[in-house]
Short mmCIF file of C-alpha atoms in Angstrom, two decimals:
data_model
loop_
_atom_site.label_atom_id
_atom_site.label_comp_id
_atom_site.label_asym_id
_atom_site.label_seq_id
_atom_site.Cartn_x
_atom_site.Cartn_y
_atom_site.Cartn_z
CA MET T 693 81.84 100.78 123.43
CA ALA T 694 81.39 104.22 123.05
CA ALA T 695 85.12 104.87 124.21
CA LEU T 696 86.52 103.49 121.17
CA ALA T 697 88.74 105.12 119.22
CA LEU T 698 87.71 106.50 115.99
CA GLY T 699 89.93 105.99 113.20
CA ILE T 700 90.75 108.72 110.11
CA ALA T 701 91.68 107.38 106.84
CA THR T 702 92.66 110.16 104.25
CA SER T 703 92.99 109.20 100.50
CA ILE T 704 93.25 112.05 97.87
CA THR T 705 95.18 110.54 94.62
CA PHE T 706 96.83 112.41 91.48
CA ASN T 707 99.96 113.49 90.16
CA ILE T 708 102.40 116.40 90.08
CA ARG T 709 105.63 117.52 89.34
CA THR T 710 106.24 116.84 85.98
CA LEU T 711 103.04 115.82 84.89
CA PRO T 712 102.47 117.82 81.40
CA ILE T 713 106.15 117.36 80.64
CA THR T 714 106.54 113.56 80.74
CA ARG T 715 104.79 111.47 78.00
CA SER T 716 105.96 107.97 79.76
CA LYS T 717 103.24 105.58 80.56
CA PRO T 718 103.17 104.24 84.03
CA ARG T 719 103.77 100.79 84.15
CA ILE T 720 101.86 98.61 86.51
CA SER T 721 103.83 95.04 87.64
CA CYS T 722 101.85 92.21 89.55
CA ILE T 723 103.48 89.59 91.31
CA GLY T 724 101.43 86.91 92.23
CA TRP T 725 101.33 83.59 94.10
CA ASP T 726 97.97 81.03 94.42
CA PRO T 727 95.97 81.82 98.01
CA GLU T 728 93.13 80.61 95.76
CA GLY T 729 94.34 77.56 94.51
CA LEU T 730 94.48 78.76 90.79
CA LEU T 731 97.27 76.57 89.89
CA GLY T 732 94.79 73.93 90.78
CA PRO T 733 95.37 70.81 92.25
CA PRO T 734 98.71 68.88 91.64
CA GLN T 735 98.30 65.98 89.19
CA THR T 736 99.16 62.42 89.93
CA GLY T 737 102.91 60.99 89.70
CA HIS T 738 106.25 62.05 90.74
CA ILE T 739 107.33 64.44 87.95
CA ALA T 740 104.15 66.40 87.70
CA ARG T 741 103.94 66.81 91.88
CA ARG T 742 107.79 68.08 91.78
CA GLU T 743 106.71 70.65 89.15
CA PHE T 744 103.75 71.72 91.31
CA GLN T 745 105.88 72.17 94.55
CA ARG T 746 108.62 73.82 92.54
CA ARG T 747 105.98 76.53 91.09
CA LEU T 748 104.21 77.08 94.53
CA GLU T 749 107.98 77.95 96.12
CA ARG T 750 108.73 80.59 93.44
CA ASP T 751 105.43 81.89 93.89
CA ALA T 752 106.33 81.87 97.69
CA GLU T 753 109.52 83.55 96.70
CA ALA T 754 107.88 86.01 94.49
CA ARG T 755 105.30 86.98 97.33
CA GLU T 756 108.27 87.62 100.46
CA ALA T 757 110.24 89.52 97.22
CA PHE T 758 107.54 91.68 97.13
CA GLU T 759 106.39 92.20 100.76
CA GLN T 760 110.00 92.94 101.43
CA HIS T 761 109.86 95.76 98.74
CA VAL T 762 106.65 97.00 100.32
CA ARG T 763 108.47 97.33 103.67
CA GLU T 764 111.56 99.07 101.90
CA GLU T 765 109.63 101.54 100.09
CA LYS T 766 107.57 102.38 103.42
CA GLU T 767 110.62 102.72 105.61
CA ARG T 768 112.55 105.14 102.66
CA ARG T 769 109.32 106.94 102.24
CA GLN T 770 108.78 107.59 105.81
CA ASN T 771 112.68 108.45 106.27
CA LEU T 772 112.46 110.88 103.44
CA ARG T 773 109.32 112.64 105.28
CA LEU T 774 111.28 113.10 108.75
CA SER T 775 114.61 114.10 106.86
CA ARG T 776 112.49 117.26 104.74
CA ASP T 777 112.65 121.32 106.25
CA ILE T 778 109.46 122.27 106.53
CA PRO T 779 108.98 125.59 104.91
CA ASP T 780 108.50 128.99 106.02
CA THR T 781 107.64 131.71 103.27
CA PRO T 782 104.84 130.90 100.29
CA ALA T 783 107.37 130.88 97.89
CA GLU T 784 109.82 128.10 99.59
CA LEU T 785 106.19 125.95 100.19
CA VAL T 786 105.94 125.71 96.42
CA GLU T 787 109.42 124.66 95.80
CA TYR T 788 108.85 122.32 98.29
CA PHE T 789 105.54 120.81 96.79
CA LEU T 790 107.36 120.88 93.16
CA ASP T 791 110.26 118.79 94.85
CA THR T 792 107.96 116.14 96.36
CA GLU T 793 107.01 112.56 94.87
CA ALA T 794 103.74 112.05 93.46
CA GLN T 795 102.93 109.39 95.63
CA GLU T 796 103.62 111.94 98.86
CA ILE T 797 101.42 114.46 97.53
CA GLU T 798 98.19 113.57 99.74
CA PHE T 799 99.87 113.55 102.75
CA GLU T 800 101.70 116.59 102.23
CA ILE T 801 98.27 118.02 101.47
CA ALA T 802 97.17 116.74 104.80
CA ARG T 803 100.11 117.97 106.31
CA MET T 804 100.51 121.82 104.64
CA ARG T 805 97.04 122.37 104.94
CA PRO T 806 96.47 124.87 107.35
CA ARG T 807 99.59 126.63 104.89
CA LEU T 808 97.78 126.23 101.84
CA ASN T 809 95.66 129.55 102.42
CA GLN T 810 94.85 132.34 100.48
CA GLU T 811 98.17 134.04 100.53
CA PHE T 812 100.16 130.70 99.50
CA PHE T 813 97.32 130.56 96.57
CA SER T 814 97.92 134.42 95.96
CA HIS T 815 101.58 133.94 95.50
CA LEU T 816 101.39 131.16 92.63
CA ARG T 817 99.23 133.16 91.07
CA PHE T 818 101.28 136.08 91.10
CA GLU T 819 104.54 134.14 89.44
CA LEU T 820 102.23 132.11 87.19
CA GLY T 821 100.66 135.73 85.76
CA GLN T 822 104.67 136.80 85.35
CA LEU T 823 105.32 134.00 83.51
CA ARG T 824 102.41 133.88 81.54
CA PHE T 825 103.07 137.78 80.53
CA ALA T 826 106.68 138.19 80.46
CA VAL T 827 107.77 139.96 77.20
CA SER T 828 110.72 137.36 75.88
CA LYS T 829 110.12 133.77 77.16
CA THR T 830 113.44 131.09 77.47
CA GLU T 831 112.45 127.99 77.69
CA ASP T 832 113.47 127.10 81.49
CA MET T 833 110.34 129.95 82.11
CA GLU T 834 107.88 127.77 79.91
CA ASP T 835 108.87 124.53 81.74
CA ARG T 836 108.48 126.63 85.13
CA LEU T 837 105.22 128.12 83.45
CA ILE T 838 103.65 124.25 82.78
CA GLU T 839 105.40 122.58 85.91
CA LEU T 840 103.31 125.71 88.23
CA GLU T 841 99.79 125.36 86.22
CA ALA T 842 100.11 121.70 86.89
CA LEU T 843 101.10 122.34 90.85
CA GLN T 844 97.98 124.94 91.29
CA LYS T 845 95.70 122.36 89.65
CA ALA T 846 96.83 119.38 91.62
CA LEU T 847 96.62 121.43 95.05
CA GLN T 848 93.39 123.18 94.43
CA GLU T 849 91.70 119.91 93.86
CA GLY T 850 93.68 118.14 96.53
CA THR T 851 92.47 120.65 98.84
CA GLU T 852 89.01 120.54 98.12
CA ALA T 853 88.85 117.27 98.30
CA TYR T 854 90.55 116.63 101.40
CA ASP T 855 88.51 119.58 103.06
CA GLU T 856 85.13 117.40 101.44
CA MET T 857 86.78 114.34 102.97
CA GLN T 858 87.36 115.74 106.37
CA THR T 859 83.83 117.10 106.76
CA ASP T 860 82.73 113.34 105.53
CA LEU T 861 84.54 111.73 108.21
CA ILE T 862 83.37 113.61 111.07
CA LYS T 863 80.08 113.27 110.08
CA ALA T 864 80.46 109.25 110.07
CA LYS T 865 82.57 109.78 113.55
CA GLU T 866 78.92 111.57 115.00
CA SER T 867 76.87 109.07 112.70
CA LEU T 868 79.06 106.04 114.66
CA THR T 869 78.91 107.42 117.57
CA LYS T 870 75.36 108.07 117.59
CA VAL T 871 75.22 104.31 116.75
CA LEU T 872 77.07 102.89 119.52
CA THR T 873 75.29 104.91 122.34
CA SER T 874 71.72 103.52 120.89
CA LYS T 875 69.76 101.22 123.19
CA ASP T 876 68.06 99.85 119.84
CA VAL T 877 70.33 100.33 117.05
CA LYS T 878 68.14 98.84 114.23
CA ALA T 879 65.83 101.74 114.95
CA THR T 880 68.68 103.72 114.86
CA LEU T 881 69.67 102.42 111.46
CA LEU T 882 66.81 102.95 110.20
CA GLU T 883 66.04 106.70 111.03
CA MET T 884 69.71 106.82 109.70
CA VAL T 885 68.76 105.69 106.51
CA GLU T 886 65.85 108.10 106.49
CA LYS T 887 68.12 111.06 106.80
CA SER T 888 71.09 109.52 104.15
CA GLU T 889 73.60 109.31 106.82
CA LEU T 890 74.55 105.71 106.22
CA ASN T 891 77.39 105.71 103.23
CA ARG T 892 80.94 104.84 102.46
CA SER T 893 82.75 106.98 104.99
CA LEU T 894 80.86 105.46 107.47
CA LEU T 895 81.73 101.92 106.20
CA ALA T 896 85.48 103.15 106.07
CA LEU T 897 85.46 104.21 109.53
CA LEU T 898 83.74 101.32 110.41
CA ASP T 899 86.84 98.85 108.73
CA GLU T 900 89.62 101.52 110.47
CA ASN T 901 87.67 100.56 113.98
CA ILE T 902 87.72 96.86 113.19
CA ALA T 903 91.17 96.65 112.22
CA SER T 904 92.35 98.55 115.37
CA ALA T 905 90.22 96.18 117.30
CA GLN T 906 91.80 93.20 115.74
CA GLN T 907 95.62 95.10 115.81
CA SER T 908 94.63 95.41 119.92
CA ASN T 909 93.45 91.79 120.30
CA GLN T 910 90.01 93.18 121.12
CA LYS T 911 87.89 90.35 119.45
CA ASP T 912 85.06 91.22 121.19
CA ALA T 913 84.90 94.75 119.81
CA ALA T 914 86.30 93.66 116.70
CA ALA T 915 83.28 91.22 116.52
CA PHE T 916 80.63 93.61 117.03
CA MET T 917 81.78 96.08 114.59
CA GLU T 918 81.61 93.35 111.72
CA LYS T 919 78.18 93.04 112.91
CA LEU T 920 77.57 96.20 112.74
CA ARG T 921 79.15 97.06 109.43
CA ALA T 922 76.91 94.25 108.07
CA ALA T 923 74.00 95.90 109.16
CA VAL T 924 75.05 99.59 107.69
CA LEU T 925 75.75 97.80 104.76
CA LYS T 926 72.63 95.75 104.24
CA TYR T 927 70.63 98.97 104.98
CA MET T 928 72.75 100.80 102.71
CA THR T 929 71.51 98.50 100.06
CA VAL T 930 68.10 98.36 100.54
#
């Protein structure tokens, strides 16, 4: 069981390029169906049954359309990632991030993390200084300054969050290995509670392993992980 692959999930959320300029509010649209029976049971009578059936069919079509949209969007983003050229210099990396879609920022921070170093941020600060203290500023320079300030803030916060998350996940992997190799799981969990080693990162890692085991049709491993997750959650809330 100790050889079970340990998954790593990343999640950093923020916006970048035209956030300070664009004032439009995000739109949230929901397409729902009725998996929980919210539409209620079909009523008696031929007309009521037909109307209920039509509503179910419409919801099924909406669900399929939504799932198709999700698949197409995932494929589009994957193709976009593969098509982009990796920058060579800090200046090119700045433009690379300015041209990155908001939904892709967290992925690009993870991919480019080694490049987001002191040299890069020094270059970014230097360009910001030139724009801030320019004797005469054009409208384009003002817009560029706003964009770079937003980029600097987002990348600083993003790299800090990414590094913190990686540290938490490394600790979570160590904790999971400790539990999996323990001869007395209950005693180990109690010991980990005292050391504050049971946390949300460990739960997220267990979720990753459960999903991986289920996908690989490892039913016994998935069942064991689910029981372990329930135990971890129980001791976390004691």
